[in-house]
Amino acid sequence: MQFSFAALSTAAEGALVVAATAGSNLQASATAADKAMGGAMTRALKSGKFTGKAGQVLEFMAPSGLSASRVLLVGLGKAEEFDANGAEHLAASMTGRLLTSGEKALTFAIDLPKGSKLKASALAAHLASGAKLRSYTFNTYRTKNREDFEPTLKTVTVGTTDAAGARKAWSALDAVAEGVFFARDLVNEPPNVLYPVEFARRAKAMSKLGLKVEVLGVAEMKKLGMGALLGVGQGSDHESQLVVMEWNGAKGKKGSQPIAFVGKGVCFDSGGLSLKPGASMMGMKGDMGGAAAVSGVMRALAMRKAKVHAVGVIGLVENMPSGKAQRPDDVVTSMSGQTIEVLNTDAEGRLVLADALWYTQTRFKPKFVIDLATLTGAIMVALGNEHAGLFSNNDQLSARICEAGANSGEPVWRLPLASGYDKLIKSKIADMKNIGGPNAGSITAAQFLQRFIDKTPWAHLDIAGTAWQDGEAKPLYPGWGTGWGVRLLDRLVANHYEG
Ligand code: BES
Ligand code: MN
Ligand code: ZN
């Protein structure tokens, strides 16, 4: 899809979007369209329920007096409440409506509402961003009726009073959307295609963007003593991998202390010998959603040439049962030297992260480390699919993540860590066991991870409820894999760690 910015105008081919604020206040562009249509809009307003509330739409097909094939009047709600998230949702829902409709062009003629805190350039760039995020499709494996699924919409034009400013803001948002798409593709790929070596290959291909990408195989990880990660992958015919991605866009400081992201990359989670029941195994190709988000944000940072030094480390394994698989009752030794009694091979994510986190801290001494993982089903019991769970040893980092989550439309909710939970992961024969009791499953998992954190400021995001969606699609997330986390992490970097 092609995006461009131009002066506000109602002279457009294809679909034209104009707006009203709450109280059916037609904006200047809407009034111009209404005049050209001989007052059809004002007449329609008299008979319907349209009031200009956010989310409302009135559609006029084949309007006379205009070159557009249809005009959509949309509600913005109250001007002072209309923000970047509102602009993205609006553009996304229009794009969803028109994507495969046969329309080839979409033009937004939305004036900056008086009283909105947005700048004209930001409004335009976020309209484009919402349209792009919604335009994602994953049709790689369809051989039939492709025309039903392939977008017809090819161009989006956003009208604005500040086209130059909009283009500048858009180039960063466009890069972030590319990172989101990369993550979505990784999550959506089936596990017979995207196993650890293939994931690592796709990460390695990002070298051409200026990222430094290293791939460690089993032999190297053995030397490093990563018994926890390797135990998870040992039942699979696919070799485990650890991928290290580094972006250094910080000005003139080659040896500067980086920030670090770590991702759980279980390319398929069968549960291992503690086998999942069939219905719970469906969708477990997405158990690498944390690794996908980390890869996606690294791509976004490189594409927008962010002025930051960042590393992304992902542990890639396949959790399978076999004669070589790890057993419940096994004891493994992690890279940190701590031993773990594996009582349930389905609590594998924390084992992968234990070594990935330790490796990241000892090698890079980062300013902070944030891990993302589809770690526990229990986080969905607590938070459903609206918030990801946040756990942290650092209040400032937490506050910044919460803020970036709200800014980017990827909200998080903080849950507690406390030593009182430690007794739940006490082992009879090793330093700890890999499961807690029936209660507080997300907290005991986070408490386990904390044992592999030195003194580094650390946050853990449990994204089991947000990395993919089974039910109804959300406006900005059309597909199954959401790419959740890319936008949040990019925003965190932009807000606090650049320059
Ligand atoms: N990958 C799962 C968590 C998960 C469940 C993600 C559902 C997305 C949807 C994780 O490896 C797992 O199996 N966790 C167990 C932990 C338990 C054995 C302590 C769980 O949540 O049941
Ligand atoms: Mn599992
Ligand atoms: Zn898992």
Coordinates of C-alpha atoms and ligand atoms in Angstrom, one line a residue:
M1 CA 0.0 0.0 0.0
Q2 CA 1.2 3.5 -0.8
F3 CA 0.9 6.4 1.5
S4 CA 1.1 10.1 0.6
F5 CA 0.3 13.4 2.2
A6 CA -1.2 16.4 0.4
A7 CA -3.2 19.5 1.0
L8 CA -6.7 19.0 2.4
S9 CA -9.2 18.5 -0.5
T10 CA -12.4 16.8 -1.3
A11 CA -11.4 16.3 -4.9
A12 CA -10.5 12.6 -4.7
E13 CA -11.0 9.3 -6.6
G14 CA -12.3 6.3 -4.7
A15 CA -13.4 6.6 -1.1
L16 CA -13.3 10.0 0.7
V17 CA -13.5 10.3 4.4
V18 CA -14.7 13.5 6.1
A19 CA -15.6 14.1 9.7
A20 CA -17.8 15.7 12.3
T21 CA -17.1 16.3 16.0
A22 CA -19.6 15.5 18.7
G23 CA -22.9 17.4 18.3
S24 CA -23.0 16.7 14.5
N25 CA -20.5 19.6 14.0
L26 CA -19.4 19.1 10.4
Q27 CA -15.8 20.1 9.8
A28 CA -14.9 22.4 6.9
S29 CA -14.1 19.5 4.6
A30 CA -17.3 17.8 5.4
T31 CA -19.3 21.0 4.8
A32 CA -17.5 21.4 1.4
A33 CA -18.4 17.8 0.5
D34 CA -22.0 18.4 1.7
K35 CA -22.3 21.5 -0.5
A36 CA -21.0 19.6 -3.6
M37 CA -23.5 16.9 -2.9
G38 CA -26.3 19.4 -2.8
G39 CA -26.9 19.1 0.9
A40 CA -27.4 15.3 1.0
M41 CA -25.3 15.1 4.2
T42 CA -27.3 17.7 6.2
R43 CA -30.5 16.0 5.0
A44 CA -29.2 12.6 6.1
L45 CA -28.3 14.0 9.5
K46 CA -31.9 14.9 10.2
S47 CA -33.2 11.3 9.8
G48 CA -30.4 9.2 11.4
K49 CA -28.8 8.7 14.8
F50 CA -25.5 10.1 13.7
T51 CA -24.2 12.6 16.3
G52 CA -20.5 12.7 15.6
K53 CA -19.6 10.2 18.4
A54 CA -16.3 8.4 17.9
G55 CA -16.9 5.3 15.8
Q56 CA -20.1 6.4 14.1
V57 CA -20.2 6.4 10.2
L58 CA -22.6 7.6 7.6
E59 CA -21.8 6.3 4.1
F60 CA -22.9 7.9 0.8
M61 CA -22.5 5.8 -2.3
A62 CA -21.9 7.3 -5.8
P63 CA -22.5 10.9 -4.6
S64 CA -23.4 13.4 -7.2
G65 CA -21.2 16.5 -7.6
L66 CA -18.0 14.8 -6.3
S67 CA -15.4 12.7 -8.1
A68 CA -15.3 10.2 -5.2
S69 CA -17.1 6.9 -5.6
R70 CA -18.3 7.1 -2.0
V71 CA -18.1 9.5 0.9
L72 CA -17.9 8.4 4.5
L73 CA -18.8 10.8 7.2
V74 CA -17.1 9.7 10.5
G75 CA -17.5 10.9 14.1
L76 CA -14.5 12.1 16.0
G77 CA -16.2 12.5 19.3
K78 CA -15.3 15.5 21.5
A79 CA -12.5 17.5 19.9
E80 CA -10.5 17.8 23.2
E81 CA -10.5 14.0 23.6
F82 CA -9.5 13.2 20.1
D83 CA -5.9 11.9 20.2
A84 CA -3.3 9.8 18.3
N85 CA -5.0 6.6 19.4
G86 CA -8.4 7.9 18.2
A87 CA -6.9 8.9 14.8
E88 CA -5.3 5.4 14.4
H89 CA -8.6 3.6 15.3
L90 CA -10.6 5.8 12.9
A91 CA -8.2 5.2 10.0
A92 CA -8.0 1.5 10.8
S93 CA -11.7 1.0 10.8
M94 CA -12.1 2.8 7.5
T95 CA -9.3 0.7 6.0
G96 CA -10.9 -2.5 7.4
R97 CA -14.2 -1.6 5.8
L98 CA -12.7 -0.9 2.4
L99 CA -9.6 -3.1 2.2
T100 CA -11.1 -5.8 -0.1
S101 CA -14.2 -3.9 -1.2
G102 CA -13.0 -3.2 -4.7
E103 CA -12.1 0.4 -3.9
K104 CA -8.5 1.2 -4.9
A105 CA -8.0 4.6 -3.3
L106 CA -8.8 6.1 0.1
T107 CA -8.5 9.7 0.9
F108 CA -8.8 11.3 4.4
A109 CA -9.9 14.9 4.5
I110 CA -10.0 15.5 8.2
D111 CA -9.3 18.9 9.6
L112 CA -7.5 19.2 12.9
P113 CA -10.4 19.5 15.4
K114 CA -10.2 22.8 17.3
G115 CA -9.3 22.0 20.9
S116 CA -7.4 18.8 20.1
K117 CA -3.9 18.5 21.6
L118 CA -2.6 16.9 18.4
K119 CA -0.5 18.7 15.9
A120 CA -1.7 18.7 12.3
S121 CA 1.4 16.7 11.3
A122 CA 0.8 14.1 14.0
L123 CA -2.9 13.7 13.1
A124 CA -2.0 13.0 9.5
A125 CA 0.9 10.6 10.4
H126 CA -1.3 8.6 12.9
L127 CA -4.1 8.4 10.4
A128 CA -1.6 6.8 8.0
S129 CA -0.3 4.5 10.7
G130 CA -3.8 3.2 11.6
A131 CA -4.5 2.5 8.0
K132 CA -1.2 0.7 7.5
L133 CA -1.5 -1.4 10.7
R134 CA -5.0 -2.6 9.6
S135 CA -3.9 -3.3 6.0
Y136 CA -1.9 -6.4 7.1
T137 CA -2.8 -9.7 5.6
F138 CA -1.3 -13.2 5.8
N139 CA -2.3 -15.1 2.7
T140 CA 0.9 -17.0 2.0
Y141 CA -0.8 -20.4 2.2
R142 CA -4.0 -19.7 0.3
T143 CA -4.2 -21.2 -3.2
K144 CA -8.0 -20.7 -3.7
N145 CA -10.2 -17.7 -3.9
R146 CA -7.3 -15.4 -3.3
E147 CA -9.3 -12.5 -4.8
D148 CA -11.6 -12.7 -1.8
F149 CA -8.7 -12.1 0.5
E150 CA -6.2 -9.9 -1.4
P151 CA -6.6 -6.1 -0.7
T152 CA -7.9 -4.0 -3.6
L153 CA -7.0 -0.8 -1.7
K154 CA -3.6 0.4 -3.1
T155 CA -3.3 4.0 -2.1
V156 CA -4.0 6.1 1.0
T157 CA -3.8 9.9 0.7
V158 CA -4.0 11.9 3.9
G159 CA -5.0 15.6 3.6
T160 CA -3.1 17.9 6.0
T161 CA -2.0 21.5 6.4
D162 CA 1.5 20.3 7.2
A163 CA 2.5 17.7 4.6
A164 CA 6.2 18.1 5.2
G165 CA 5.9 17.6 9.0
A166 CA 3.5 14.7 8.4
R167 CA 6.0 13.0 6.1
K168 CA 8.7 13.3 8.7
A169 CA 6.5 11.8 11.5
W170 CA 5.3 9.1 9.1
S171 CA 8.7 7.8 8.2
A172 CA 9.2 6.7 11.9
L173 CA 5.7 5.3 12.2
D174 CA 6.0 3.5 8.9
A175 CA 9.2 1.8 10.2
V176 CA 7.4 0.8 13.4
A177 CA 4.6 -0.7 11.4
E178 CA 7.2 -2.7 9.3
G179 CA 8.5 -4.0 12.6
V180 CA 5.0 -5.0 13.7
F181 CA 4.4 -6.8 10.4
F182 CA 7.6 -8.7 10.7
A183 CA 6.5 -9.9 14.2
R184 CA 3.1 -10.8 12.9
D185 CA 4.5 -12.8 10.1
L186 CA 6.7 -14.7 12.5
V187 CA 3.8 -15.5 14.8
N188 CA 1.5 -16.5 12.0
E189 CA 3.9 -18.9 10.2
P190 CA 3.1 -22.5 10.9
P191 CA 5.6 -24.4 13.1
N192 CA 6.6 -26.8 10.3
V193 CA 7.9 -23.8 8.5
L194 CA 9.2 -21.6 11.3
Y195 CA 11.3 -23.8 13.5
P196 CA 14.3 -22.3 15.4
V197 CA 16.9 -22.5 12.6
E198 CA 14.4 -20.8 10.2
F199 CA 13.5 -18.1 12.7
A200 CA 17.3 -17.5 13.2
R201 CA 17.7 -17.3 9.4
R202 CA 15.1 -14.6 9.2
A203 CA 16.6 -12.6 12.0
K204 CA 20.1 -13.0 10.4
A205 CA 18.6 -11.5 7.2
M206 CA 18.1 -8.3 9.1
S207 CA 21.9 -7.7 8.9
K208 CA 21.2 -5.8 5.7
L209 CA 19.4 -3.2 7.7
G210 CA 22.6 -2.5 9.7
L211 CA 21.9 -4.8 12.6
K212 CA 24.7 -7.0 13.9
V213 CA 23.2 -10.5 14.2
E214 CA 24.9 -13.5 15.8
V215 CA 23.4 -17.0 16.0
L216 CA 24.6 -19.5 18.6
G217 CA 23.9 -23.2 18.1
V218 CA 23.7 -26.1 20.6
A219 CA 27.5 -26.6 20.7
E220 CA 28.1 -22.9 21.7
M221 CA 25.3 -22.9 24.2
K222 CA 26.7 -26.1 25.8
K223 CA 30.0 -24.4 26.2
L224 CA 28.3 -21.5 28.0
G225 CA 26.5 -23.9 30.3
M226 CA 22.9 -23.2 29.2
G227 CA 21.5 -26.4 30.6
A228 CA 18.1 -24.9 31.2
L229 CA 17.4 -23.7 27.7
L230 CA 19.0 -26.8 26.1
G231 CA 16.9 -29.1 28.3
V232 CA 13.8 -27.7 26.7
G233 CA 15.0 -28.2 23.1
Q234 CA 16.5 -31.6 23.6
G235 CA 13.4 -33.6 22.7
S236 CA 13.1 -31.9 19.3
D237 CA 14.6 -32.9 16.0
H238 CA 15.1 -29.1 15.4
E239 CA 18.3 -27.6 16.7
S240 CA 17.9 -24.9 19.4
Q241 CA 19.3 -21.4 18.7
L242 CA 20.1 -18.3 20.5
V243 CA 20.1 -15.1 18.4
V244 CA 21.7 -11.9 19.5
M245 CA 20.7 -8.7 17.6
E246 CA 22.5 -5.4 18.2
W247 CA 21.6 -2.0 17.0
N248 CA 24.0 0.8 17.8
G249 CA 22.6 4.1 16.7
A250 CA 23.8 6.1 19.7
K251 CA 25.9 9.0 18.6
G252 CA 29.7 8.5 18.9
K253 CA 29.5 6.2 21.8
K254 CA 30.7 2.8 20.5
G255 CA 31.1 1.2 23.9
S256 CA 28.0 2.7 25.5
Q257 CA 25.8 0.7 27.9
P258 CA 23.0 -0.8 25.8
I259 CA 19.4 -1.4 26.7
A260 CA 18.3 -5.0 26.3
F261 CA 15.2 -6.9 25.2
V262 CA 14.9 -10.7 25.7
G263 CA 12.2 -12.9 24.1
K264 CA 10.8 -16.3 24.7
G265 CA 10.9 -18.1 21.4
V266 CA 9.2 -21.5 21.8
C267 CA 8.5 -22.2 18.1
F268 CA 6.0 -24.9 19.1
D269 CA 5.0 -25.8 22.7
S270 CA 3.5 -29.3 22.8
G271 CA 4.1 -29.3 26.5
G272 CA 6.9 -31.9 26.1
L273 CA 6.4 -35.1 28.0
S274 CA 4.0 -33.2 30.2
L275 CA 2.0 -33.1 27.0
K276 CA -0.8 -30.6 26.6
P277 CA -4.3 -31.8 25.7
G278 CA -5.1 -31.4 22.0
A279 CA -7.3 -28.3 22.3
S280 CA -4.7 -26.5 24.4
M281 CA -1.9 -27.3 21.9
M282 CA -3.7 -25.5 19.1
G283 CA -2.1 -22.1 18.6
M284 CA 1.1 -23.0 20.3
K285 CA 3.0 -22.0 17.2
G286 CA 2.5 -18.6 18.6
D287 CA 4.6 -19.4 21.7
M288 CA 7.4 -17.5 20.2
G289 CA 5.5 -14.2 20.3
G290 CA 8.0 -12.7 22.7
A291 CA 10.9 -13.4 20.4
A292 CA 8.8 -12.1 17.5
A293 CA 8.2 -8.8 19.3
V294 CA 11.9 -8.4 20.2
S295 CA 12.8 -9.1 16.6
G296 CA 10.2 -6.7 15.4
V297 CA 11.3 -3.8 17.6
M298 CA 14.9 -4.4 16.6
R299 CA 13.8 -4.1 12.9
A300 CA 11.8 -0.9 13.7
L301 CA 14.8 0.7 15.5
A302 CA 17.1 -0.1 12.6
M303 CA 14.6 1.0 10.0
R304 CA 14.0 4.4 11.6
K305 CA 17.7 4.7 12.6
A306 CA 16.9 5.3 16.2
K307 CA 19.6 7.0 18.2
V308 CA 19.9 4.3 20.8
H309 CA 22.1 1.3 21.6
A310 CA 19.9 -1.7 22.0
V311 CA 20.4 -5.5 22.0
G312 CA 17.7 -8.1 21.4
V313 CA 18.3 -11.7 22.6
I314 CA 15.9 -14.5 21.7
G315 CA 16.0 -18.1 22.9
L316 CA 14.6 -20.3 20.1
V317 CA 13.5 -23.9 20.9
E318 CA 10.9 -26.4 20.1
N319 CA 9.3 -28.2 23.1
M320 CA 8.6 -31.7 22.0
P321 CA 8.1 -35.2 23.6
S322 CA 10.5 -37.9 22.4
G323 CA 12.8 -40.6 23.7
K324 CA 15.4 -37.8 24.1
A325 CA 13.1 -35.3 25.7
Q326 CA 13.6 -33.9 29.2
R327 CA 11.6 -35.7 31.9
P328 CA 9.5 -34.4 34.7
D329 CA 11.9 -35.0 37.7
D330 CA 15.0 -34.0 35.7
V331 CA 17.4 -31.5 37.3
V332 CA 19.2 -29.1 35.0
T333 CA 22.0 -26.6 35.7
S334 CA 21.4 -23.1 34.3
M335 CA 24.2 -20.9 33.0
S336 CA 24.0 -18.9 36.3
G337 CA 25.0 -22.1 38.1
Q338 CA 21.6 -22.4 39.9
T339 CA 20.0 -25.8 39.6
I340 CA 16.3 -26.3 38.7
E341 CA 14.1 -29.4 39.3
V342 CA 11.9 -29.7 36.2
L343 CA 8.6 -31.0 37.6
N344 CA 6.5 -30.0 34.6
T345 CA 8.1 -29.9 31.1
D346 CA 5.2 -27.6 30.0
A347 CA 6.6 -24.8 32.2
E348 CA 9.4 -24.4 29.7
G349 CA 9.4 -20.7 28.9
R350 CA 11.0 -19.7 32.2
L351 CA 13.7 -22.3 31.6
V352 CA 14.5 -20.7 28.2
L353 CA 14.4 -17.2 29.7
A354 CA 16.6 -18.1 32.7
D355 CA 19.6 -18.7 30.4
A356 CA 18.8 -16.0 27.9
L357 CA 18.4 -13.4 30.7
W358 CA 21.7 -14.5 32.4
Y359 CA 23.6 -14.4 29.1
T360 CA 22.3 -10.9 28.3
Q361 CA 23.2 -9.4 31.6
T362 CA 26.7 -11.0 31.9
R363 CA 27.7 -10.2 28.4
F364 CA 26.2 -6.7 27.9
K365 CA 25.7 -5.2 31.4
P366 CA 22.7 -3.4 30.1
K367 CA 21.0 -0.3 31.6
F368 CA 17.9 -2.4 31.9
V369 CA 16.5 -5.6 30.6
I370 CA 12.9 -6.2 29.6
D371 CA 11.7 -9.7 28.7
L372 CA 8.6 -10.6 26.7
A373 CA 7.1 -14.0 27.0
T374 CA 3.8 -15.9 26.3
L375 CA 4.6 -17.4 29.7
T376 CA 1.4 -18.4 31.5
G377 CA -2.2 -19.2 30.8
A378 CA -2.9 -17.7 34.3
I379 CA -2.2 -14.2 33.0
M380 CA -5.4 -14.5 30.9
V381 CA -7.3 -15.5 34.0
A382 CA -6.2 -12.3 35.7
L383 CA -6.2 -9.8 32.8
G384 CA -8.0 -11.4 29.8
N385 CA -6.8 -10.1 26.5
E386 CA -6.8 -6.4 27.1
H387 CA -3.6 -5.8 29.2
A388 CA -0.3 -7.6 29.3
G389 CA 1.0 -8.4 32.8
L390 CA 4.0 -6.4 34.0
F391 CA 6.3 -7.5 36.7
S392 CA 9.4 -5.5 37.7
N393 CA 12.1 -4.9 40.3
N394 CA 12.2 -1.2 39.4
D395 CA 9.5 1.5 39.9
Q396 CA 10.9 4.0 37.4
L397 CA 11.2 1.4 34.6
S398 CA 7.7 0.2 35.4
A399 CA 6.2 3.7 35.3
R400 CA 7.9 4.3 31.9
I401 CA 6.6 1.0 30.5
C402 CA 3.0 1.8 31.7
E403 CA 3.3 5.2 30.1
A404 CA 4.6 3.8 26.8
G405 CA 1.8 1.2 26.9
A406 CA -0.9 3.8 27.2
N407 CA 0.7 6.1 24.5
S408 CA 1.0 3.2 22.0
G409 CA -2.3 1.5 22.6
E410 CA -0.6 -1.6 24.1
P411 CA -1.5 -1.2 27.7
V412 CA 0.0 -3.2 30.6
W413 CA -1.0 -3.8 34.2
R414 CA 1.5 -4.2 37.0
L415 CA 1.3 -7.2 39.3
P416 CA 3.3 -7.9 42.4
L417 CA 6.6 -9.6 43.0
A418 CA 7.3 -10.5 46.7
S419 CA 9.5 -12.9 48.6
G420 CA 6.4 -14.4 50.2
Y421 CA 5.9 -16.3 46.9
D422 CA 9.3 -17.9 47.0
K423 CA 8.2 -20.8 49.1
L424 CA 6.0 -21.9 46.3
I425 CA 9.0 -22.7 44.1
K426 CA 11.1 -24.4 46.7
S427 CA 12.5 -27.8 45.5
K428 CA 13.2 -30.8 47.7
I429 CA 16.5 -31.5 46.0
A430 CA 17.5 -28.5 43.8
D431 CA 17.8 -24.7 44.2
M432 CA 14.2 -24.3 42.9
K433 CA 11.5 -26.1 40.9
N434 CA 9.9 -24.9 37.7
I435 CA 6.3 -24.8 38.9
G436 CA 4.4 -23.2 41.8
G437 CA 1.1 -24.3 43.2
P438 CA -2.3 -23.9 41.7
N439 CA -2.6 -20.2 42.6
A440 CA -0.8 -17.1 41.4
G441 CA 0.7 -18.9 38.5
S442 CA 1.9 -15.8 36.7
I443 CA 3.5 -14.4 39.8
T444 CA 5.4 -17.6 40.7
A445 CA 6.7 -17.7 37.1
A446 CA 7.9 -14.1 37.4
Q447 CA 9.4 -14.8 40.8
F448 CA 11.3 -17.7 39.2
L449 CA 12.6 -15.3 36.4
Q450 CA 13.8 -12.9 39.1
R451 CA 16.2 -15.5 40.4
F452 CA 18.1 -15.0 37.1
I453 CA 18.3 -11.2 37.5
D454 CA 21.4 -9.7 39.0
K455 CA 21.0 -6.2 40.1
T456 CA 19.9 -4.9 36.7
P457 CA 16.6 -3.0 36.5
W458 CA 14.3 -5.6 35.0
A459 CA 10.8 -5.9 33.8
H460 CA 8.9 -9.0 32.6
L461 CA 5.9 -8.7 30.3
D462 CA 3.6 -11.8 30.2
I463 CA 2.0 -11.5 26.8
A464 CA 0.2 -14.8 26.7
G465 CA -3.1 -12.9 26.4
T466 CA -2.1 -10.4 23.8
A467 CA 0.4 -12.0 21.3
W468 CA -2.4 -13.5 19.2
Q469 CA -6.1 -13.3 19.1
D470 CA -8.6 -16.1 18.5
G471 CA -11.9 -14.2 18.6
E472 CA -12.9 -11.0 17.0
A473 CA -10.2 -8.9 15.5
K474 CA -9.3 -5.5 17.1
P475 CA -9.2 -2.4 14.9
L476 CA -5.4 -2.2 14.7
Y477 CA -4.9 -6.0 14.7
P478 CA -6.6 -7.7 11.8
G479 CA -4.8 -11.0 11.9
W480 CA -4.1 -13.8 14.4
G481 CA -0.6 -12.7 15.3
T482 CA -0.8 -9.2 16.7
G483 CA 2.9 -8.2 16.9
W484 CA 2.0 -6.9 20.4
G485 CA 4.9 -5.2 22.1
V486 CA 6.7 -3.8 19.1
R487 CA 4.9 -0.5 19.4
L488 CA 5.2 -0.3 23.1
L489 CA 8.9 -0.9 23.2
D490 CA 9.6 1.4 20.3
R491 CA 7.7 4.1 22.2
L492 CA 9.6 3.4 25.4
V493 CA 12.8 4.0 23.5
A494 CA 11.5 7.1 21.8
N495 CA 10.2 8.6 25.0
H496 CA 13.3 8.1 27.2
Y497 CA 16.4 6.4 25.7
E498 CA 17.2 8.3 22.5
G499 CA 19.8 11.0 21.7
Ligands
BES1 N1 3.1 -21.3 26.5 C1 2.4 -21.6 27.7 C2 1.5 -20.5 28.2 C3 0.3 -20.1 27.4 C4 -0.9 -20.8 27.6 C5 0.4 -19.2 26.4 C6 -2.0 -20.4 26.8 C7 -0.7 -18.8 25.6 C8 -1.9 -19.5 25.8 C9 3.4 -22.0 28.8 O1 4.6 -22.6 28.3 C10 2.7 -23.0 29.6 O2 2.4 -24.1 29.2 N2 2.5 -22.6 30.9 C11 1.8 -23.5 31.8 C12 2.6 -23.4 33.1 C13 2.2 -24.4 34.1 C14 2.6 -25.8 33.6 C15 2.9 -24.1 35.4 C16 0.4 -23.0 31.9 O3 0.1 -21.8 31.9 O4 -0.5 -23.8 32.1
MN2 MN 4.4 -24.7 28.0
ZN3 ZN 5.2 -22.1 26.4

